XYZ file of C-alpha atoms in Angstrom:
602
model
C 124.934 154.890 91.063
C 126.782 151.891 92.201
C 129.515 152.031 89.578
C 130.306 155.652 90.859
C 130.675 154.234 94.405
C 133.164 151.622 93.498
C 134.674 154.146 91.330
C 135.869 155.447 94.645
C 138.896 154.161 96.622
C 138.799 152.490 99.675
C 141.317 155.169 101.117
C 138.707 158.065 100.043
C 135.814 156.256 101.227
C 137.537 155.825 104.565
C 139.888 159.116 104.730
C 136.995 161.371 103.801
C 139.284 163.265 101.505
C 137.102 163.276 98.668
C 133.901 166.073 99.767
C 130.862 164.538 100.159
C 129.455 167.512 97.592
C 131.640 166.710 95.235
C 130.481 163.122 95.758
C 127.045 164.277 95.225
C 127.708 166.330 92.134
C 129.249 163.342 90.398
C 126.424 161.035 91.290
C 123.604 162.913 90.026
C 125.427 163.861 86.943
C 126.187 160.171 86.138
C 122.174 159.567 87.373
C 121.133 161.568 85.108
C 123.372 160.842 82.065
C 121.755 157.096 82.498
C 118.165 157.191 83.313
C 115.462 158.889 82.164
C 114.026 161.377 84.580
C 110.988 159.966 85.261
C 113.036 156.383 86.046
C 115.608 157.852 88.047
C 114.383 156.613 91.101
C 114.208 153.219 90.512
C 117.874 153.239 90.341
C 118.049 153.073 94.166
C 117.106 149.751 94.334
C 120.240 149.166 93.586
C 121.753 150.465 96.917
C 121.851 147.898 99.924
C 119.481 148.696 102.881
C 122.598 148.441 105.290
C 123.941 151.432 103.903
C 121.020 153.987 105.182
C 120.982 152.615 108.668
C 122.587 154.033 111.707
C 124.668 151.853 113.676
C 123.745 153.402 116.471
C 119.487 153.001 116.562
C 119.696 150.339 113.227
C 117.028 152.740 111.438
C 117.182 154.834 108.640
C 119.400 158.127 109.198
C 117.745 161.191 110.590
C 120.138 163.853 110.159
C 122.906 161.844 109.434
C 126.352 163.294 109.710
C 130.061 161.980 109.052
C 132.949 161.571 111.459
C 136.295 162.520 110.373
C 137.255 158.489 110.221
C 134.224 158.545 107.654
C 131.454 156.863 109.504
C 128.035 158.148 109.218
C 125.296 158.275 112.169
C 122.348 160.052 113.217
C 123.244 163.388 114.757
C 120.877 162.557 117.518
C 122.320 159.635 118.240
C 125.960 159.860 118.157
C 125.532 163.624 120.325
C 123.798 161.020 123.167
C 126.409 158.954 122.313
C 129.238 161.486 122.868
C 127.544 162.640 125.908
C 127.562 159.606 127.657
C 131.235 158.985 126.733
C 134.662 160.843 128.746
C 136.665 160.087 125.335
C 135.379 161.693 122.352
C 135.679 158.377 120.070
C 134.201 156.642 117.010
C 131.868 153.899 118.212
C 132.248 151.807 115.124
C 136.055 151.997 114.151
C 136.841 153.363 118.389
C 139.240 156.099 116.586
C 139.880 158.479 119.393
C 139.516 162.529 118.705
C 141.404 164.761 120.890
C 138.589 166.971 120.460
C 134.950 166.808 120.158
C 134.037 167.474 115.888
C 131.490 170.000 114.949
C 129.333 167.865 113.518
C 127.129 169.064 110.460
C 124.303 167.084 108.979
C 125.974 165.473 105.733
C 123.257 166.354 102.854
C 124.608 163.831 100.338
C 123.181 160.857 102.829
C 120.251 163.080 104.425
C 118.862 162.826 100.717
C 119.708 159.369 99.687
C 118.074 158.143 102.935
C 115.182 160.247 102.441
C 114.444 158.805 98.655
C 115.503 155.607 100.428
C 112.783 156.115 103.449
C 110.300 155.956 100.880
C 111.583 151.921 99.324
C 110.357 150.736 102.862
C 106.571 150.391 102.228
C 106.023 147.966 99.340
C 102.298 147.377 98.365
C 100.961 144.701 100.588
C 97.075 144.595 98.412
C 96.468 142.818 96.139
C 95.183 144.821 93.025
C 91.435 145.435 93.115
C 89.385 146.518 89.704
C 87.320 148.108 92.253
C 89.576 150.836 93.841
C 90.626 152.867 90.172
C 88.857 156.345 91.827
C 91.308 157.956 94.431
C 90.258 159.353 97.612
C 88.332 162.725 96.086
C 86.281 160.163 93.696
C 88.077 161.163 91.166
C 88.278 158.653 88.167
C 92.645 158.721 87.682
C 93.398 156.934 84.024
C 97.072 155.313 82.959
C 99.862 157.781 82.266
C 101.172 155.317 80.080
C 98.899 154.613 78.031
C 99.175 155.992 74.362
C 96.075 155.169 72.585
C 93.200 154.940 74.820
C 93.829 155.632 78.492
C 92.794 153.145 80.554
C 91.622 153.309 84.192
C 94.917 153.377 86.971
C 94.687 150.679 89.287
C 97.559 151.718 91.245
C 99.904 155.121 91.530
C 103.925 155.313 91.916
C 105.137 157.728 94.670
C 109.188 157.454 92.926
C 107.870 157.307 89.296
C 105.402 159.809 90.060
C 103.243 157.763 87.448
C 99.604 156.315 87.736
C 99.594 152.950 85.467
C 96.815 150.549 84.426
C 96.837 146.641 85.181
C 99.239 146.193 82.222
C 101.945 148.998 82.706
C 101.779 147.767 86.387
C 103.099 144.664 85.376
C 107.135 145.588 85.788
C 106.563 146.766 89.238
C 105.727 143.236 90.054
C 108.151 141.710 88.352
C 111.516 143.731 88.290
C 113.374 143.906 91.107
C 113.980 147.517 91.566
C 110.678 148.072 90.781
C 109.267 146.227 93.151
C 110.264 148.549 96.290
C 108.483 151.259 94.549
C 105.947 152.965 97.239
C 102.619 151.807 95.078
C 99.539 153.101 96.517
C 95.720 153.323 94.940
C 95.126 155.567 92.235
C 95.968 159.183 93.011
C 94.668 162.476 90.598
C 97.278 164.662 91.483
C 101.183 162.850 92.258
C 102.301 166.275 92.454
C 100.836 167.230 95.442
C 103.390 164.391 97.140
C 106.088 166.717 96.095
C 107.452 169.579 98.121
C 107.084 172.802 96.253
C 109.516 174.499 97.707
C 112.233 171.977 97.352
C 110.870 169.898 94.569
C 111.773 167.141 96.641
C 109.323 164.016 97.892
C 107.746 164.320 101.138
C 108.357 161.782 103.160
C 108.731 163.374 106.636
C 106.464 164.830 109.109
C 107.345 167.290 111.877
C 105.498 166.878 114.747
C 105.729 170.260 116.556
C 104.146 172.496 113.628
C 102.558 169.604 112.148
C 103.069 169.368 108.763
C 104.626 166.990 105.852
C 108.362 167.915 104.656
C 110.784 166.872 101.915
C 114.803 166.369 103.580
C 115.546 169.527 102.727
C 112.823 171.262 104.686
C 114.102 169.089 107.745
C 117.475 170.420 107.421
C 116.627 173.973 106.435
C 113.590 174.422 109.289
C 113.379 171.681 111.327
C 116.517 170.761 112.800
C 115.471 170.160 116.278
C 111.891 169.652 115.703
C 110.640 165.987 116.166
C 110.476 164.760 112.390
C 109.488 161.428 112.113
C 108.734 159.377 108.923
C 105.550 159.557 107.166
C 104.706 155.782 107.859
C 106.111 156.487 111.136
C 104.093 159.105 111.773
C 100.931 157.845 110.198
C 101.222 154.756 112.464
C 101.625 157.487 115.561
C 98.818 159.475 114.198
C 96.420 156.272 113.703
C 97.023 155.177 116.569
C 95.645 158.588 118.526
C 92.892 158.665 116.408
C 92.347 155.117 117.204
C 92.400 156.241 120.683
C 90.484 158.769 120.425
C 87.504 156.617 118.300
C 87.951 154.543 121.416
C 86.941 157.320 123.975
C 84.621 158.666 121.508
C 82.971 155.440 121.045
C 82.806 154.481 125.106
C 81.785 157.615 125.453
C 78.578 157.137 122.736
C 77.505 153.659 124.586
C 77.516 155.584 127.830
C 75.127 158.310 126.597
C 73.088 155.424 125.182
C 73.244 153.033 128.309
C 72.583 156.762 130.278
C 69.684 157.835 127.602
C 67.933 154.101 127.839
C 67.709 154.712 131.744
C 66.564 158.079 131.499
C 63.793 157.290 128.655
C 62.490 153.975 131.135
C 62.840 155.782 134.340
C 60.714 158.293 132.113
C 58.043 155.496 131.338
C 58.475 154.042 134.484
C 57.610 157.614 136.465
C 54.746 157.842 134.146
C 53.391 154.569 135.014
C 53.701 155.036 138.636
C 52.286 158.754 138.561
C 49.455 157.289 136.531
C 48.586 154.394 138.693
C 49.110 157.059 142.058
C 46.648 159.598 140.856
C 44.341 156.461 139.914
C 44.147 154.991 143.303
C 44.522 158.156 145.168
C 41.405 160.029 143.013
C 39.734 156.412 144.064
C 40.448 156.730 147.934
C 39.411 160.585 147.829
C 35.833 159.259 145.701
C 35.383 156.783 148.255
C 35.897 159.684 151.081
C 33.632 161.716 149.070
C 31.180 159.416 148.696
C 30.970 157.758 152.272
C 30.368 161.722 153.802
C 27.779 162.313 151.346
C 26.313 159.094 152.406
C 26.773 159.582 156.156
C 25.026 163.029 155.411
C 22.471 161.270 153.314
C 21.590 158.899 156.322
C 22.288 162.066 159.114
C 19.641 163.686 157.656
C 17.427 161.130 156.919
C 17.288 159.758 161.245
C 16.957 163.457 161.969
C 13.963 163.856 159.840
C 12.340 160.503 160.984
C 13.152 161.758 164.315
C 11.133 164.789 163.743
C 8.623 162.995 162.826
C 8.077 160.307 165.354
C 8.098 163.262 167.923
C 5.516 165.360 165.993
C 3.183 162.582 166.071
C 3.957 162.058 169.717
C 2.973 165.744 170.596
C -0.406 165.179 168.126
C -1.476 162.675 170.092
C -0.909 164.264 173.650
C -2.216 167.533 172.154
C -5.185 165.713 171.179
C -5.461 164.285 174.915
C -5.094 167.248 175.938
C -7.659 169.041 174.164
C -10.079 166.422 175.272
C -9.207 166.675 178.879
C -9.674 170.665 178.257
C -13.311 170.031 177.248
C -13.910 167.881 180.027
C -12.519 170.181 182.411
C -14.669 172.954 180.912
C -17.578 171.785 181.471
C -17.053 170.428 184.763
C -16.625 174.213 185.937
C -19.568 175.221 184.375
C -21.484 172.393 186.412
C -19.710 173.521 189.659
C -20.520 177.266 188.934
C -24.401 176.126 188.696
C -23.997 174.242 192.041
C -22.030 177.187 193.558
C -25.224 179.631 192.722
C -27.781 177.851 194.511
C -29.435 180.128 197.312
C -30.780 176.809 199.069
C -28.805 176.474 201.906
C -30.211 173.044 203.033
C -30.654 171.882 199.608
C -27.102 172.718 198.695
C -25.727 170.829 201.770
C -28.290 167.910 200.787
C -27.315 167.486 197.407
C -23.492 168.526 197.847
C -21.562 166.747 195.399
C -17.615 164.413 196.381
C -15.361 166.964 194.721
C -13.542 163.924 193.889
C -16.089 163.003 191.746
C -16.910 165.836 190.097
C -13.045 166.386 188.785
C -12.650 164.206 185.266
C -9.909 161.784 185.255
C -6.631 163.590 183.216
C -2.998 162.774 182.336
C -0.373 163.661 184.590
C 1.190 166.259 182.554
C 4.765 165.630 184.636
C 4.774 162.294 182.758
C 5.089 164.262 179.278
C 7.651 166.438 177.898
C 8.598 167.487 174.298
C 12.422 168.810 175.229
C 13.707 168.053 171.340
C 16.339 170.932 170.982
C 18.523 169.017 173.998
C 18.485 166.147 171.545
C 19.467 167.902 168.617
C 22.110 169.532 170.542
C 23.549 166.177 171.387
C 23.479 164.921 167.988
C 24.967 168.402 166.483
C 27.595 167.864 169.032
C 28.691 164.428 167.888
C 28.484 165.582 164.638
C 30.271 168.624 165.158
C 33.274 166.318 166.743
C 33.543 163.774 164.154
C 33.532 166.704 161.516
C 36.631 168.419 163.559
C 38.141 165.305 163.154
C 37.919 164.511 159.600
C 38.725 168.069 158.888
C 42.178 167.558 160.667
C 43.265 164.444 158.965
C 42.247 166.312 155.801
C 44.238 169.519 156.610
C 46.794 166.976 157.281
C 46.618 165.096 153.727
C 46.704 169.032 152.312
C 49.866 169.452 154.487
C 51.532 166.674 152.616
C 50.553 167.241 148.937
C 51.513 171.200 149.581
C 55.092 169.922 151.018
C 55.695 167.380 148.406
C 54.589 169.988 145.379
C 56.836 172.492 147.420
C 59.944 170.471 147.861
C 61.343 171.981 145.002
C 60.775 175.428 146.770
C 62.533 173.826 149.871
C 65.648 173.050 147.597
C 66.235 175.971 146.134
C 65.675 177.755 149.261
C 69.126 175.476 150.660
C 71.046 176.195 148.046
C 70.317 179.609 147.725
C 72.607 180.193 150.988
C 75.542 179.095 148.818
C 75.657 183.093 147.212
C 78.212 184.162 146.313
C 79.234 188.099 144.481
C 79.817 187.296 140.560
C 81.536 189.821 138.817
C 82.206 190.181 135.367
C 85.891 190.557 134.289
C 85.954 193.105 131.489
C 89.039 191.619 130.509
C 88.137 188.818 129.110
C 84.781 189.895 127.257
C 84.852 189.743 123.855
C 85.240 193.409 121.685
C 81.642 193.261 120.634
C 79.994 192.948 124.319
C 79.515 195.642 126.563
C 80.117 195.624 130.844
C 77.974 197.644 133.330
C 80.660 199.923 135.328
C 79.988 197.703 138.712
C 80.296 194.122 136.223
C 77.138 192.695 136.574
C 75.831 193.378 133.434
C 76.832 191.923 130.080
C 75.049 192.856 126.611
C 75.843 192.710 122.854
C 76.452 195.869 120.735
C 76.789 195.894 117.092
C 78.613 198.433 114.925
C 80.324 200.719 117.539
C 83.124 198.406 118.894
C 85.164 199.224 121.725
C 88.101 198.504 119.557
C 88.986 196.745 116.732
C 88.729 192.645 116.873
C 92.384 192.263 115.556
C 94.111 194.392 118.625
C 92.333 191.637 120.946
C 94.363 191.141 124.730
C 95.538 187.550 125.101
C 92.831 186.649 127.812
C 89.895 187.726 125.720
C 87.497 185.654 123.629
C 87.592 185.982 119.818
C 85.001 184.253 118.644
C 82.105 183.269 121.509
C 80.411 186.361 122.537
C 81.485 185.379 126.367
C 82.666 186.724 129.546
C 84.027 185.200 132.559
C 83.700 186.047 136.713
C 86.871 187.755 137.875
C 87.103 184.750 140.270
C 87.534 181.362 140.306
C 86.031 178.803 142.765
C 87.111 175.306 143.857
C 86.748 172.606 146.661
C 82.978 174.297 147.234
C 79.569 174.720 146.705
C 78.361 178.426 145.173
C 75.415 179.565 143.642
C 73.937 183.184 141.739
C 71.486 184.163 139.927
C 71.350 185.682 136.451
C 68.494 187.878 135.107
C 68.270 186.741 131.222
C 64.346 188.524 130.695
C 62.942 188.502 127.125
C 66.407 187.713 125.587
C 65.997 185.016 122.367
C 69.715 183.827 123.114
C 71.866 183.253 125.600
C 74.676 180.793 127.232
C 74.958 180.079 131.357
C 77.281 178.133 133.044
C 81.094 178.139 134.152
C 84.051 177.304 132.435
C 88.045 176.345 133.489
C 90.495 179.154 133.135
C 92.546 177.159 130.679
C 89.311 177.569 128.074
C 90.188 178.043 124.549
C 89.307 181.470 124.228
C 90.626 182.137 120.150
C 88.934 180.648 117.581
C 85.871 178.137 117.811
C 85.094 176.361 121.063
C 83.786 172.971 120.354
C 81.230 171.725 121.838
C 81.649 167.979 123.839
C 82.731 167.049 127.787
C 86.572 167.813 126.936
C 85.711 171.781 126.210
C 86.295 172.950 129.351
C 82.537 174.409 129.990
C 79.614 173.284 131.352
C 76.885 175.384 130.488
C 73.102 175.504 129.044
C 72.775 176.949 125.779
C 69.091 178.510 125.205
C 67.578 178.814 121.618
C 64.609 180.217 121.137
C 61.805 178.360 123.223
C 64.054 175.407 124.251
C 67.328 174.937 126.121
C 70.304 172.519 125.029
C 73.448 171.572 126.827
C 76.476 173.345 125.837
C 78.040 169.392 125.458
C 75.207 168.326 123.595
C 74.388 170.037 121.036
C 71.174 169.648 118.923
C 69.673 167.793 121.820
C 67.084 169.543 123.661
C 67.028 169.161 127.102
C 64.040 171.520 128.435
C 61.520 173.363 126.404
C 59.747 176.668 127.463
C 61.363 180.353 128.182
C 62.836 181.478 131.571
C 63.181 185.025 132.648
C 65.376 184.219 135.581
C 67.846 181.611 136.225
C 69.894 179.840 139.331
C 72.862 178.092 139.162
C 74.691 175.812 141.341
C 77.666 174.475 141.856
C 79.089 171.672 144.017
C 82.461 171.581 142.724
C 83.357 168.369 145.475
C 80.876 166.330 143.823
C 81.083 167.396 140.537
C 77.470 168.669 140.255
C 76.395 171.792 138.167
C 72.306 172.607 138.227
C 70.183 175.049 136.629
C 66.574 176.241 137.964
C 63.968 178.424 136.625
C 63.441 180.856 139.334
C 60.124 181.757 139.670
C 58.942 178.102 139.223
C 61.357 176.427 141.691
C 61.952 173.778 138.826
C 65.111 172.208 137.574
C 66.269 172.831 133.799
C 69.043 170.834 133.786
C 71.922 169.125 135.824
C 75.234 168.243 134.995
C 76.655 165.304 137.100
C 79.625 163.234 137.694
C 81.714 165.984 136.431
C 85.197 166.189 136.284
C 87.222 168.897 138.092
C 90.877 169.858 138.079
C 90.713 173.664 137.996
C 89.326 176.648 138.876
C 85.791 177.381 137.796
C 84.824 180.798 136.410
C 81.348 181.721 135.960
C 80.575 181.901 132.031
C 78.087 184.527 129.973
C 77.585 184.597 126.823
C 74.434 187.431 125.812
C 74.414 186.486 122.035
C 73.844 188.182 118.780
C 70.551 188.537 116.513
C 70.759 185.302 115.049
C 67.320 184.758 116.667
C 65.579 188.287 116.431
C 65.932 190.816 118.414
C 68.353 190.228 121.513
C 69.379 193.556 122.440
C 68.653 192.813 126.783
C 71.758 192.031 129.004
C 72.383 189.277 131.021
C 72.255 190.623 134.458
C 73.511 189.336 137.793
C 71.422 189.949 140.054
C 70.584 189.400 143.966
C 69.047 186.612 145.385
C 65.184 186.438 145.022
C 63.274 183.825 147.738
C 60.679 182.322 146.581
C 58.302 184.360 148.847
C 59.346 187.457 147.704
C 57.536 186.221 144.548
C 54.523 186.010 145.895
């Protein structure tokens, strides 16, 4: 190769009378009179690195094309160049045009400086006995060797060879060899080669994302961003080193964030434990001290009783005695009363004083017990309102704090708002009610084939989304999901991937609760469940301000699952997704339905 370049005159070289095709069509057919094939490209070694760079950027040509004074740049860079310049001029040799040249890439120097491109990465590892399986775990032997094969320690990218520690050996040594692109053992070399072109490839084209050989560049990519495979590996490594970066901040905050939650968890237990403990010990103690206070009431009562029935015995007893006495005291004055002896009768004529017995003043005795009973019932009867106050009281405030749930979803249901479904976007398999609140999935009888899908409609999640959007506020609705075995909730950005797979993390655009069966996961999550037990009715709500999305079961007043410190930058569109079989039979739709208070219920 460099004996046909000095084989040319300066005045061709500089003139650019001799084509650069003909150029090309000499070289390879001297090339190829003096190497082998599979050697050929060890023969650019012998070309110095100076002639593949642009004197313009100083890096290997991308497109390079040739002035008429016969200087080569990058197209990219002597355009800019031009463009920056009044007088259309050569920057190297200043040689003035009147006009501006159509510029062509020159393909003679696009392919030289793409087999050149791939003499800049020289094997910086040392050889390892370890590495002789390539990626796949393939075992790849020597090319080379004749008797027994032994196992490659290293593959050639120009050679297109895979050679043991001992055919290695010249790659180390020889100087052209040594700026061969050597790389661990590789099964299948060919798959480095461009079928189309036959060509290496050592490009890669940013925009559709794929590897290319010079020729594709020229043919296809023109004005695409092609880059260098090293280049572009670098580029590439370094977004998924990004990426691993988020990824990995992202897995110590779910861990920091799941360590809370799981000691907050023990912690609530603890406390809940040691509440009911003490407060089942104050209510005992309550308990206890009325049953003794009743214990004691009825005990003075009783001795009361009793002290005043033994009172009454005794004055009944006095009284009965005082009875006799009296008794026969009128019998004597009814014998002194029937005497017809007028004299003697006035003789013997008893004191009336003494004839009456001595007796108890009966003012001095009473027995009035029910006034006494009354008073006590009465300060019973007080002391009893008043305990049964501060215990209506204590009822007040465990019925308040087990309904505070009630109390919250009461608030937000005033946030409702009209959800309806926007048949536009449903996927062909799913069916909308006529006033688009109801969504279900239908099997066999499509609406139309999945191919002549609209541009706004899902292709592969069973999903719908709300004909309107809603930002910078708080909304809430209500969904009606019954004996369904599957479903998906939530809301999702209008920018969602709607063809192909959605994947499921924080950057998919939806925020939703994903239910399974007898448990619930988030839609970000998945695998992780994040509720267990079946809802037949569910509330969502949405603060988009604060970045807070909530889910509640209903008919229990309880929270499912929250979403917070969420991220907003569009609108939000509420998100259905009925499901298929997968899970038996799941044939009910999702239905939006009106607000149901919790009293309504009851």
């Amino acid at each position: 190769m460099s004996v046909s370049l000095r084989n040319m005159t300066h005045s061709e070289r500089e003139s650019g009378i001799l084509s650069w095709e003909t150029t090309s069509t000499q070289f390879w057919i001297l090339l190829h009179r003096s190497t082998p094939t599979r050697k050929m490209a060890s023969n650019f070694s012998l070309l110095h690195e100076d002639q593949f760079l642009c004197p313009i950027c100083l890096d290997t040509f991308t497109q390079p094309v040739s002035t008429p004074c016969g200087h080569n740049f990058c197209l990219s860079c002597l355009s800019s160049y031009w463009d920056d310049e009044t007088v259309c001029q050569c920057p190297v040799c200043k040689e003035t045009f009147g006009r501006r040249p159509n510029l062509k890439v020159n393909t003679f120097i696009s392919e030289l400086a793409s087999q050149f491109t791939s003499l800049q990465v020289t094997d910086a590892h040392t050889l390892s006995p370890d590495r002789q399986k390539d990626s796949a775990g393939c075992v790849v032997l020597c090319d080379v060797c004749t008797d027994v094969q032994q196992l490659a320690v290293k593959s050639c990218f120009e050679c297109l060879t895979s050679y043991c520690s001992v055919h290695l050996e010249p790659h180390h040594r020889a100087a052209g060899l040594k700026r061969h692109t050597l790389v661990d053992p590789l099964a299948n070399l060919q798959d480095r080669i461009c079928g189309e072109h036959n060509h290496i490839l050592t490009l890669f084209c940013f925009n559709d994302k794929m590897l290319l050989c010079d020729v594709c560049v020229r043919s296809q990519h023109v004005n695409h961003d092609v880059f260098p495979v090293q280049q572009a590996y670098r580029e590439m490594t370094g977004v998924l080193g990004d990426t691993e970066a988020r990824v990995q901040q992202m897995i110590q905050e779910r861990q920091q964030k799941l360590k809370e939650m799981e000691e907050s968890v023990k912690e609530s237990k603890r406390e809940t434990g040691d509440v009911i403990a003490e407060s089942v010990m104050e209510l005992t103690a309550l308990v206890s001290e009325v049953q003794r206070s009743q214990t004691e009431l009825v005990k003075v009562i009783e001795e009361k009783q009793k002290a005043a029935e033994e009172q009454a015995g005794v004055f009944i007893a006095v009284l009965e005695q005082e009875l006799t006495e009296l008794q026969m005291t009128k019998m004597m004055l009814r014998d002194i009363k029937q005497s017809e002896d007028h004299l003697s009768f006035l003789k013997t004529f008893p004191d009336p004083s003494v004839l009456l017995p001595h007796v108890t003043d009966l003012s001095s005795f009473s027995f009035n017990r029910h006034m006494e009973m009354w008073h006590v019932q009465k300060c019973l009867s007080s002391s009893v309102s008043q305990l049964q106050t501060l215990l209506r009281k204590m009822t007040a405030e465990i019925t308040t704090f087990s309904a505070s749930n009630n109390v919250t979803l009461r608030y937000l249901q005033q946030y409702e708002v009209n959800v309806l479904l926007d048949p536009d976007t449903a996927h062909p398999l799913l069916i909308l009610s006529n006033d688009g609140k109801q969504v279900r999935y239908t099997k066999g009888s499509l609406r139309r084939r999945i191919q002549d899908v609209k541009p706004g409609e899902f292709t592969v999640h069973l999903a719908v989304l709300g004909r309107r959007g809603f930002s910078s506020r708080k909304f809430y609705f209500e969904v009606l999901v019954s004996q369904k075995t599957e479903w998906c909730l939530g809301v999702a950005t209008a920018s969602i991937q709607r063809r192909g797979v959605l994947t499921r993390g924080p950057d998919s655009g939806l925020w939703a609760i994903w239910f399974i069966e007898n448990r619930f996961e988030a839609f970000s999550t998945p695998g992780v469940t994040v509720y267990p037990g079946k809802v037949e009715r569910v509330g969502m709500f949405v603060d988009y301000n604060k970045g807070l999305i909530s889910f509640y079961d209903v008919q229990t007043a309880t929270l499912i699952y929250s979403c917070t410190d969420c991220f907003f930058t569009e609108e939000l569109y509420p998100y259905l997704n009925p499901c298929d079989n997968q899970y038996g039979s799941n044939w009910d739709p999702m239905v939006i339905v009106p607000v149901t208070r919790m009293e309504d219920l009851i």
